[in-house]
Short mmCIF file of C-alpha atoms in Angstrom, two decimals:
data_model
loop_
_atom_site.label_atom_id
_atom_site.label_comp_id
_atom_site.label_asym_id
_atom_site.label_seq_id
_atom_site.Cartn_x
_atom_site.Cartn_y
_atom_site.Cartn_z
CA UNK A 1 -9.61 18.85 40.64
CA UNK A 2 -11.83 15.87 41.84
CA UNK A 3 -11.21 12.84 39.39
CA UNK A 4 -13.14 9.64 40.06
CA UNK A 5 -10.75 6.62 39.55
CA UNK A 6 -12.43 5.28 36.39
CA UNK A 7 -13.18 8.59 34.59
CA UNK A 8 -10.54 11.02 32.62
CA UNK A 9 -10.80 14.53 33.88
CA UNK A 10 -12.59 16.83 31.60
CA UNK A 11 -10.49 19.29 29.76
CA UNK A 12 -10.68 23.03 30.33
CA UNK A 13 -9.75 23.55 26.91
CA UNK A 14 -7.84 21.92 23.96
CA UNK A 15 -4.13 21.86 24.20
CA UNK A 16 -1.79 23.43 21.67
CA UNK A 17 0.33 20.85 19.62
CA UNK A 18 3.12 21.07 17.23
CA UNK A 19 4.71 18.75 14.84
CA UNK A 20 8.28 18.22 13.61
CA UNK A 21 8.23 15.96 10.50
CA UNK A 22 5.17 14.23 8.88
CA UNK A 23 4.63 16.65 6.08
CA UNK A 24 3.16 15.84 2.70
CA UNK A 25 3.86 12.32 1.68
CA UNK A 26 4.27 10.98 5.20
CA UNK A 27 1.68 8.64 6.20
CA UNK A 28 2.80 8.46 9.80
CA UNK A 29 2.37 12.34 10.15
CA UNK A 30 -1.29 12.15 9.24
CA UNK A 31 -1.73 9.15 11.39
CA UNK A 32 -0.57 10.83 14.45
CA UNK A 33 -2.44 14.12 13.48
CA UNK A 34 -5.59 12.31 12.95
CA UNK A 35 -5.21 10.70 16.17
CA UNK A 36 -4.82 13.90 17.89
CA UNK A 37 -7.94 15.38 16.35
CA UNK A 38 -10.12 12.56 17.17
CA UNK A 39 -9.12 12.75 20.78
CA UNK A 40 -10.89 16.12 20.90
CA UNK A 41 -8.11 17.27 23.18
CA UNK A 42 -5.67 19.02 20.90
CA UNK A 43 -5.46 21.98 18.33
CA UNK A 44 -2.49 21.51 15.94
CA UNK A 45 -1.17 25.13 15.73
CA UNK A 46 2.54 24.90 14.54
CA UNK A 47 4.86 22.84 12.52
CA UNK A 48 8.26 22.17 11.04
CA UNK A 49 6.92 19.48 8.75
CA UNK A 50 9.76 18.74 6.51
CA UNK A 51 13.34 19.49 5.92
CA UNK A 52 12.56 20.63 2.60
CA UNK A 53 11.35 24.39 2.50
CA UNK A 54 8.92 24.12 -0.16
CA UNK A 55 7.27 20.81 1.31
CA UNK A 56 7.23 22.47 4.78
CA UNK A 57 5.40 25.55 3.54
CA UNK A 58 2.94 23.37 1.38
CA UNK A 59 2.21 20.97 4.18
CA UNK A 60 1.58 23.78 6.89
CA UNK A 61 -0.76 25.36 4.56
CA UNK A 62 -2.46 22.08 3.99
CA UNK A 63 -2.88 21.69 7.60
CA UNK A 64 -4.40 25.14 7.89
CA UNK A 65 -1.38 26.58 10.02
CA UNK A 66 -0.75 30.24 10.22
CA UNK A 67 1.91 31.36 8.10
CA UNK A 68 4.03 32.60 11.11
CA UNK A 69 3.88 29.21 12.68
CA UNK A 70 5.02 27.27 9.74
CA UNK A 71 8.73 26.74 10.61
CA UNK A 72 11.58 25.37 8.49
CA UNK A 73 13.79 24.34 11.33
CA UNK A 74 12.84 22.52 14.32
CA UNK A 75 15.42 24.71 16.55
CA UNK A 76 13.79 27.95 15.37
CA UNK A 77 10.37 26.27 16.23
CA UNK A 78 11.18 25.36 19.67
CA UNK A 79 12.70 28.85 20.54
CA UNK A 80 9.85 30.69 18.73
CA UNK A 81 7.03 28.66 20.30
CA UNK A 82 8.61 28.85 23.89
CA UNK A 83 8.52 32.63 23.74
CA UNK A 84 5.00 32.95 22.64
CA UNK A 85 1.91 33.34 25.23
CA UNK A 86 -0.02 30.92 22.95
CA UNK A 87 2.96 28.73 22.24
CA UNK A 88 2.87 24.89 21.88
CA UNK A 89 2.44 22.81 25.00
CA UNK A 90 3.58 19.54 23.55
CA UNK A 91 5.54 18.56 20.27
CA UNK A 92 5.00 15.38 18.33
CA UNK A 93 8.15 13.96 16.53
CA UNK A 94 7.63 11.95 13.56
CA UNK A 95 10.97 12.08 11.76
CA UNK A 96 13.44 9.33 10.90
CA UNK A 97 15.05 7.97 13.77
CA UNK A 98 18.15 9.59 14.00
CA UNK A 99 16.50 12.98 14.74
CA UNK A 100 14.21 11.91 17.32
CA UNK A 101 16.82 12.57 20.44
CA UNK A 102 18.14 16.05 19.23
CA UNK A 103 14.56 17.31 18.68
CA UNK A 104 13.18 15.83 21.77
CA UNK A 105 16.14 17.30 23.79
CA UNK A 106 15.63 21.00 21.98
CA UNK A 107 11.88 21.17 22.99
CA UNK A 108 12.50 19.61 26.54
CA UNK A 109 15.16 22.32 27.12
CA UNK A 110 12.45 25.13 26.69
CA UNK A 111 9.99 23.27 28.77
CA UNK A 112 7.80 21.62 26.05
CA UNK A 113 6.46 18.12 26.69
CA UNK A 114 7.35 15.63 24.13
CA UNK A 115 5.68 12.84 22.00
CA UNK A 116 7.94 10.86 20.04
CA UNK A 117 7.55 8.01 17.48
CA UNK A 118 9.46 4.89 18.08
CA UNK A 119 12.03 3.64 18.27
CA UNK A 120 13.16 6.25 20.71
CA UNK A 121 16.70 6.56 19.56
CA UNK A 122 19.17 4.80 17.50
CA UNK A 123 21.52 3.57 20.09
CA UNK A 124 20.99 2.72 23.95
CA UNK A 125 23.51 5.21 24.92
CA UNK A 126 21.48 8.07 23.22
CA UNK A 127 18.48 6.71 24.77
CA UNK A 128 19.85 6.93 28.27
CA UNK A 129 21.07 10.24 27.74
CA UNK A 130 17.68 11.55 26.61
CA UNK A 131 15.92 9.92 29.50
CA UNK A 132 18.33 11.78 31.78
CA UNK A 133 17.46 15.10 30.20
CA UNK A 134 13.88 14.07 30.76
CA UNK A 135 14.45 13.17 34.41
CA UNK A 136 15.87 16.55 35.07
CA UNK A 137 13.05 18.62 33.03
CA UNK A 138 10.36 16.87 34.90
CA UNK A 139 8.24 16.85 31.80
CA UNK A 140 5.71 14.21 30.03
CA UNK A 141 7.47 12.20 27.29
CA UNK A 142 5.10 9.76 25.62
CA UNK A 143 6.41 7.25 23.04
CA UNK A 144 3.74 6.15 20.28
CA UNK A 145 3.28 2.41 20.82
CA UNK A 146 -0.21 2.68 19.63
CA UNK A 147 -1.28 -0.76 19.38
CA UNK A 148 -1.46 -0.93 23.16
CA UNK A 149 -4.16 1.89 22.98
CA UNK A 150 -6.49 -0.55 21.29
CA UNK A 151 -9.38 -1.20 23.70
CA UNK A 152 -9.13 -4.95 23.55
CA UNK A 153 -5.54 -4.92 24.26
CA UNK A 154 -6.31 -2.87 27.56
CA UNK A 155 -9.01 -5.47 28.07
CA UNK A 156 -6.20 -8.26 27.91
CA UNK A 157 -3.89 -6.58 30.25
CA UNK A 158 -6.72 -6.44 32.64
CA UNK A 159 -7.83 -10.11 32.40
CA UNK A 160 -4.09 -11.15 32.81
CA UNK A 161 -4.02 -8.76 36.01
CA UNK A 162 -6.87 -10.24 37.43
CA UNK A 163 -5.78 -13.72 36.97
CA UNK A 164 -8.24 -14.89 34.41
CA UNK A 165 -5.33 -16.98 32.81
CA UNK A 166 -3.87 -18.20 36.00
CA UNK A 167 -0.22 -18.17 36.27
CA UNK A 168 1.63 -17.28 33.15
CA UNK A 169 3.41 -20.12 31.33
CA UNK A 170 4.30 -18.98 27.94
CA UNK A 171 4.19 -15.67 25.62
CA UNK A 172 4.06 -15.63 21.86
CA UNK A 173 4.10 -12.63 19.53
CA UNK A 174 4.53 -12.16 15.95
CA UNK A 175 4.30 -9.54 13.40
CA UNK A 176 4.34 -9.97 9.79
CA UNK A 177 3.96 -7.70 6.84
CA UNK A 178 5.26 -8.11 3.10
CA UNK A 179 5.62 -4.52 1.84
CA UNK A 180 9.40 -4.88 1.90
CA UNK A 181 9.54 -7.90 -0.40
CA UNK A 182 10.90 -5.98 -3.35
CA UNK A 183 12.83 -3.02 -1.75
CA UNK A 184 16.69 -3.11 -1.69
CA UNK A 185 19.06 -0.57 -0.16
CA UNK A 186 20.62 0.03 -3.50
CA UNK A 187 19.88 3.13 -5.94
CA UNK A 188 18.23 6.53 -5.55
CA UNK A 189 14.91 5.23 -4.63
CA UNK A 190 15.96 3.19 -1.44
CA UNK A 191 13.89 3.99 1.57
CA UNK A 192 15.39 5.92 4.45
CA UNK A 193 14.70 2.79 6.61
CA UNK A 194 17.51 1.12 5.00
CA UNK A 195 19.89 3.74 5.54
CA UNK A 196 21.64 3.01 8.81
CA UNK A 197 22.75 6.61 9.14
CA UNK A 198 18.93 7.67 9.28
CA UNK A 199 17.47 4.58 10.69
CA UNK A 200 20.09 2.97 12.96
CA UNK A 201 21.49 -0.42 12.96
CA UNK A 202 18.14 -2.68 12.44
CA UNK A 203 15.44 -2.41 9.71
CA UNK A 204 12.72 -4.88 10.85
CA UNK A 205 13.30 -5.37 14.34
CA UNK A 206 13.92 -1.67 15.00
CA UNK A 207 10.43 -0.95 13.26
CA UNK A 208 7.85 -3.67 13.96
CA UNK A 209 9.84 -5.90 16.19
CA UNK A 210 9.75 -2.97 18.92
CA UNK A 211 5.84 -2.89 18.67
CA UNK A 212 5.77 -6.77 19.08
CA UNK A 213 8.12 -6.79 22.29
CA UNK A 214 6.17 -3.75 23.69
CA UNK A 215 2.90 -5.33 23.11
CA UNK A 216 4.18 -8.69 24.98
CA UNK A 217 5.46 -6.82 27.94
CA UNK A 218 2.52 -4.36 28.01
CA UNK A 219 -0.19 -7.19 28.29
CA UNK A 220 1.75 -9.72 30.19
CA UNK A 221 3.24 -7.39 32.78
CA UNK A 222 6.67 -9.11 32.37
CA UNK A 223 9.86 -7.74 31.43
CA UNK A 224 12.13 -9.57 28.99
CA UNK A 225 15.16 -10.54 30.91
CA UNK A 226 17.14 -12.24 27.95
CA UNK A 227 16.87 -13.19 24.23
CA UNK A 228 18.50 -15.30 21.52
CA UNK A 229 18.02 -13.74 17.99
CA UNK A 230 18.55 -15.05 14.30
CA UNK A 231 18.34 -12.42 11.66
CA UNK A 232 17.48 -12.89 7.84
CA UNK A 233 16.93 -11.41 4.54
CA UNK A 234 14.20 -13.35 2.97
CA UNK A 235 13.17 -10.50 0.29
CA UNK A 236 15.71 -8.71 -2.07
CA UNK A 237 19.22 -8.45 -1.06
CA UNK A 238 19.87 -5.67 1.70
CA UNK A 239 22.47 -5.05 4.21
CA UNK A 240 19.87 -4.91 7.30
CA UNK A 241 17.45 -7.63 8.11
CA UNK A 242 13.98 -8.01 6.87
CA UNK A 243 13.07 -10.77 8.95
CA UNK A 244 13.88 -12.09 12.71
CA UNK A 245 13.13 -15.19 14.67
CA UNK A 246 13.68 -14.81 18.46
CA UNK A 247 13.70 -17.05 21.70
CA UNK A 248 12.63 -14.84 24.70
CA UNK A 249 13.03 -15.39 28.52
CA UNK A 250 10.69 -13.27 30.45
CA UNK A 251 10.61 -12.43 34.18
CA UNK A 252 10.12 -15.47 36.57
CA UNK A 253 11.84 -17.83 33.83
CA UNK A 254 8.63 -17.66 31.62
CA UNK A 255 9.48 -18.75 27.84
CA UNK A 256 8.31 -17.04 24.98
CA UNK A 257 9.20 -16.50 21.05
CA UNK A 258 8.99 -13.41 18.99
CA UNK A 259 8.63 -13.57 14.99
CA UNK A 260 8.96 -10.55 12.88
CA UNK A 261 9.18 -10.45 9.12
CA UNK A 262 8.51 -7.55 6.35
CA UNK A 263 8.79 -9.96 3.64
CA UNK A 264 6.22 -12.60 4.64
CA UNK A 265 4.12 -12.90 1.34
CA UNK A 266 0.46 -12.12 1.53
CA UNK A 267 0.93 -10.78 5.03
CA UNK A 268 -0.48 -7.22 5.68
CA UNK A 269 -0.18 -6.07 9.42
CA UNK A 270 -0.32 -9.59 10.97
CA UNK A 271 0.48 -8.46 14.81
CA UNK A 272 -0.74 -11.50 16.85
CA UNK A 273 -0.21 -12.08 20.78
CA UNK A 274 -0.83 -15.21 22.82
CA UNK A 275 -0.40 -15.21 26.45
CA UNK A 276 -0.71 -18.71 27.65
CA UNK A 277 -1.36 -19.47 31.37
CA UNK A 278 -2.28 -22.29 33.67
CA UNK A 279 -5.88 -21.88 33.29
CA UNK A 280 -6.44 -20.51 29.75
CA UNK A 281 -4.92 -18.95 26.71
CA UNK A 282 -5.76 -15.28 25.74
CA UNK A 283 -5.23 -14.36 22.10
CA UNK A 284 -5.48 -10.89 20.11
CA UNK A 285 -4.94 -10.30 16.56
CA UNK A 286 -4.40 -6.58 15.34
CA UNK A 287 -6.30 -7.24 12.01
CA UNK A 288 -9.22 -8.27 13.93
CA UNK A 289 -8.90 -5.68 16.92
CA UNK A 290 -12.43 -5.95 18.19
CA UNK A 291 -12.22 -9.24 19.68
CA UNK A 292 -10.28 -11.53 22.20
CA UNK A 293 -10.21 -15.34 22.03
CA UNK A 294 -10.02 -16.96 25.53
CA UNK A 295 -9.37 -20.60 25.54
CA UNK A 296 -9.69 -22.24 29.06
CA UNK A 297 -8.68 -25.85 29.69
CA UNK A 298 -11.62 -28.35 29.31
CA UNK A 299 -14.15 -25.50 28.05
CA UNK A 300 -15.24 -24.28 24.54
CA UNK A 301 -13.39 -21.21 23.09
CA UNK A 302 -14.92 -17.93 24.22
CA UNK A 303 -14.77 -14.78 22.12
CA UNK A 304 -14.83 -11.69 23.78
CA UNK A 305 -16.14 -8.58 21.84
CA UNK A 306 -15.49 -4.78 22.40
CA UNK A 307 -18.35 -2.90 23.83
CA UNK A 308 -19.83 -1.76 27.48
CA UNK A 309 -20.74 -4.46 30.08
CA UNK A 310 -20.33 -8.19 29.79
CA UNK A 311 -17.26 -8.37 31.67
CA UNK A 312 -15.44 -5.42 30.21
CA UNK A 313 -13.26 -3.72 32.93
CA UNK A 314 -13.77 -0.04 33.96
CA UNK A 315 -10.38 0.75 32.91
CA UNK A 316 -11.08 -0.42 29.31
CA UNK A 317 -14.38 0.86 29.16
CA UNK A 318 -13.25 4.59 29.68
CA UNK A 319 -11.46 4.29 26.21
CA UNK A 320 -14.56 3.06 24.48
CA UNK A 321 -15.96 5.18 21.66
CA UNK A 322 -18.81 3.24 19.94
CA UNK A 323 -21.23 0.55 21.24
CA UNK A 324 -20.92 -3.06 19.94
CA UNK A 325 -21.81 -3.71 16.47
CA UNK A 326 -20.38 -0.20 15.29
CA UNK A 327 -16.53 -1.06 14.60
CA UNK A 328 -13.56 0.78 16.06
CA UNK A 329 -10.02 0.66 14.55
CA UNK A 330 -6.43 1.67 14.70
CA UNK A 331 -7.58 5.49 14.24
CA UNK A 332 -9.32 4.95 17.61
CA UNK A 333 -6.39 3.42 19.31
CA UNK A 334 -4.31 6.65 18.06
CA UNK A 335 -7.03 8.69 19.53
CA UNK A 336 -6.97 6.96 22.90
CA UNK A 337 -3.25 7.49 22.83
CA UNK A 338 -3.40 11.06 22.44
CA UNK A 339 -6.14 11.57 24.81
CA UNK A 340 -4.02 9.83 27.48
CA UNK A 341 -1.15 12.12 26.62
CA UNK A 342 -3.43 15.16 26.85
CA UNK A 343 -4.66 14.05 30.36
CA UNK A 344 -1.10 13.46 31.54
CA UNK A 345 0.02 17.02 30.13
CA UNK A 346 -3.16 18.90 31.47
CA UNK A 347 -2.49 17.39 34.90
CA UNK A 348 1.22 18.28 34.99
CA UNK A 349 0.55 21.77 33.81
CA UNK A 350 -2.17 22.45 36.35
CA UNK A 351 -0.51 20.70 39.29
CA UNK A 352 -3.20 18.00 39.55
CA UNK A 353 -2.58 14.51 40.98
CA UNK A 354 -4.16 11.62 38.80
CA UNK A 355 -5.23 8.37 40.58
CA UNK A 356 -2.76 5.54 40.36
CA UNK A 357 -3.60 3.41 37.17
CA UNK A 358 -5.64 6.06 35.58
CA UNK A 359 -3.12 6.37 32.42
CA UNK A 360 -1.07 3.47 30.83
CA UNK A 361 0.33 5.44 27.96
CA UNK A 362 4.02 4.29 26.90
CA UNK A 363 6.55 6.46 28.57
CA UNK A 364 10.25 7.22 27.80
CA UNK A 365 11.07 4.22 29.81
CA UNK A 366 9.54 2.13 27.46
CA UNK A 367 11.33 3.60 24.69
CA UNK A 368 14.63 2.99 26.31
CA UNK A 369 13.41 -0.78 26.57
CA UNK A 370 12.71 -0.83 23.24
CA UNK A 371 16.24 0.39 22.12
CA UNK A 372 17.73 -1.91 24.71
CA UNK A 373 15.69 -4.89 23.05
CA UNK A 374 17.06 -3.76 19.50
CA UNK A 375 20.59 -3.66 20.70
CA UNK A 376 20.26 -6.89 22.35
CA UNK A 377 18.89 -8.68 19.30
CA UNK A 378 21.77 -7.20 17.18
CA UNK A 379 24.17 -8.59 19.66
CA UNK A 380 22.58 -12.19 19.76
CA UNK A 381 22.49 -12.45 15.95
CA UNK A 382 26.13 -11.62 15.70
CA UNK A 383 27.35 -14.01 18.48
CA UNK A 384 24.43 -16.74 18.56
CA UNK A 385 24.48 -16.35 22.47
CA UNK A 386 21.68 -15.49 24.71
CA UNK A 387 21.99 -11.80 25.48
CA UNK A 388 20.71 -9.89 28.73
CA UNK A 389 17.94 -7.44 28.44
CA UNK A 390 18.23 -6.48 32.01
CA UNK A 391 16.05 -3.50 32.71
CA UNK A 392 17.59 -0.17 34.47
CA UNK A 393 15.63 2.31 36.16
CA UNK A 394 15.69 5.52 34.10
CA UNK A 395 12.95 7.55 35.56
#
């Protein structure tokens, strides 16, 4: 297969994809499925879409799955699909957090590549154990930090890499929402994200905080070495935090901050990143994802818009779907993510070697780093001390 550095290989066919979780009433399942469909690289053919049998059947029919490929148990699905000549080639896991690891393990054990929602697991020990299974299986394992598949996030990353900002001096990331202001962990209607048995020991840091830390690392190219965190409850009373403020120390001693809240009144999806260098500061705002702000020392602010040419890097342009003036959105970022997953899985299955740097999808190593970040944050909040986030090689 002859693959040019700046082009994705053409598909020989669509790959077959299954889902665990994500049935009726689960927004994230539809988000994943729509991204896969828009990528034009996948056919969704099987699913165990709910632990409730009636909901699983209804959801499967709504997704136009064949009756014999609507499963009521993920273990049954893994066994049956692995035995079929037309079985799925990857599974998307969109369940509560505590199920990510056992489901991923079940499918990897029968040779099926994995795409998992984040956080990867609820504990670091479990994440490291899962990474060991993955290493032994030799499969593709993608983690859906979808914001880093936005075209202008990729452009920001390339600008940092080519030195447009100079030496990195500061990194600041924030993610503010307000949907959790009135929710509590009391009563029958408490969401599963406030149930530590299903969600794990962190609410907001484990949910949107992991997106923020991954975005900062992805664009800057720097790992977080240590952090100091303060957790707060600023909405209705609950056991887990709904707000957190952190000081970060990146590689090379670069200082940074991370702020997250799901009880910030009037905020919807305010994910914002600023990378500050010796020559300029670059800023991206998820609610205006088509643009980057470049503010150089002693020069007017420059707004860079998404589109072909005009300084866009080749690594960015291969993910473009529409010309300037025709907006792209988060759905396109999800499609880009599922496109890269498909390219990686097709290459693995065909024994093709892809050029270095062609793909930048989040891997299981990123998932492990995210869980390590959550555990370090919890420990720092408990002790008030700086806690190491030292990265260990898991692949």
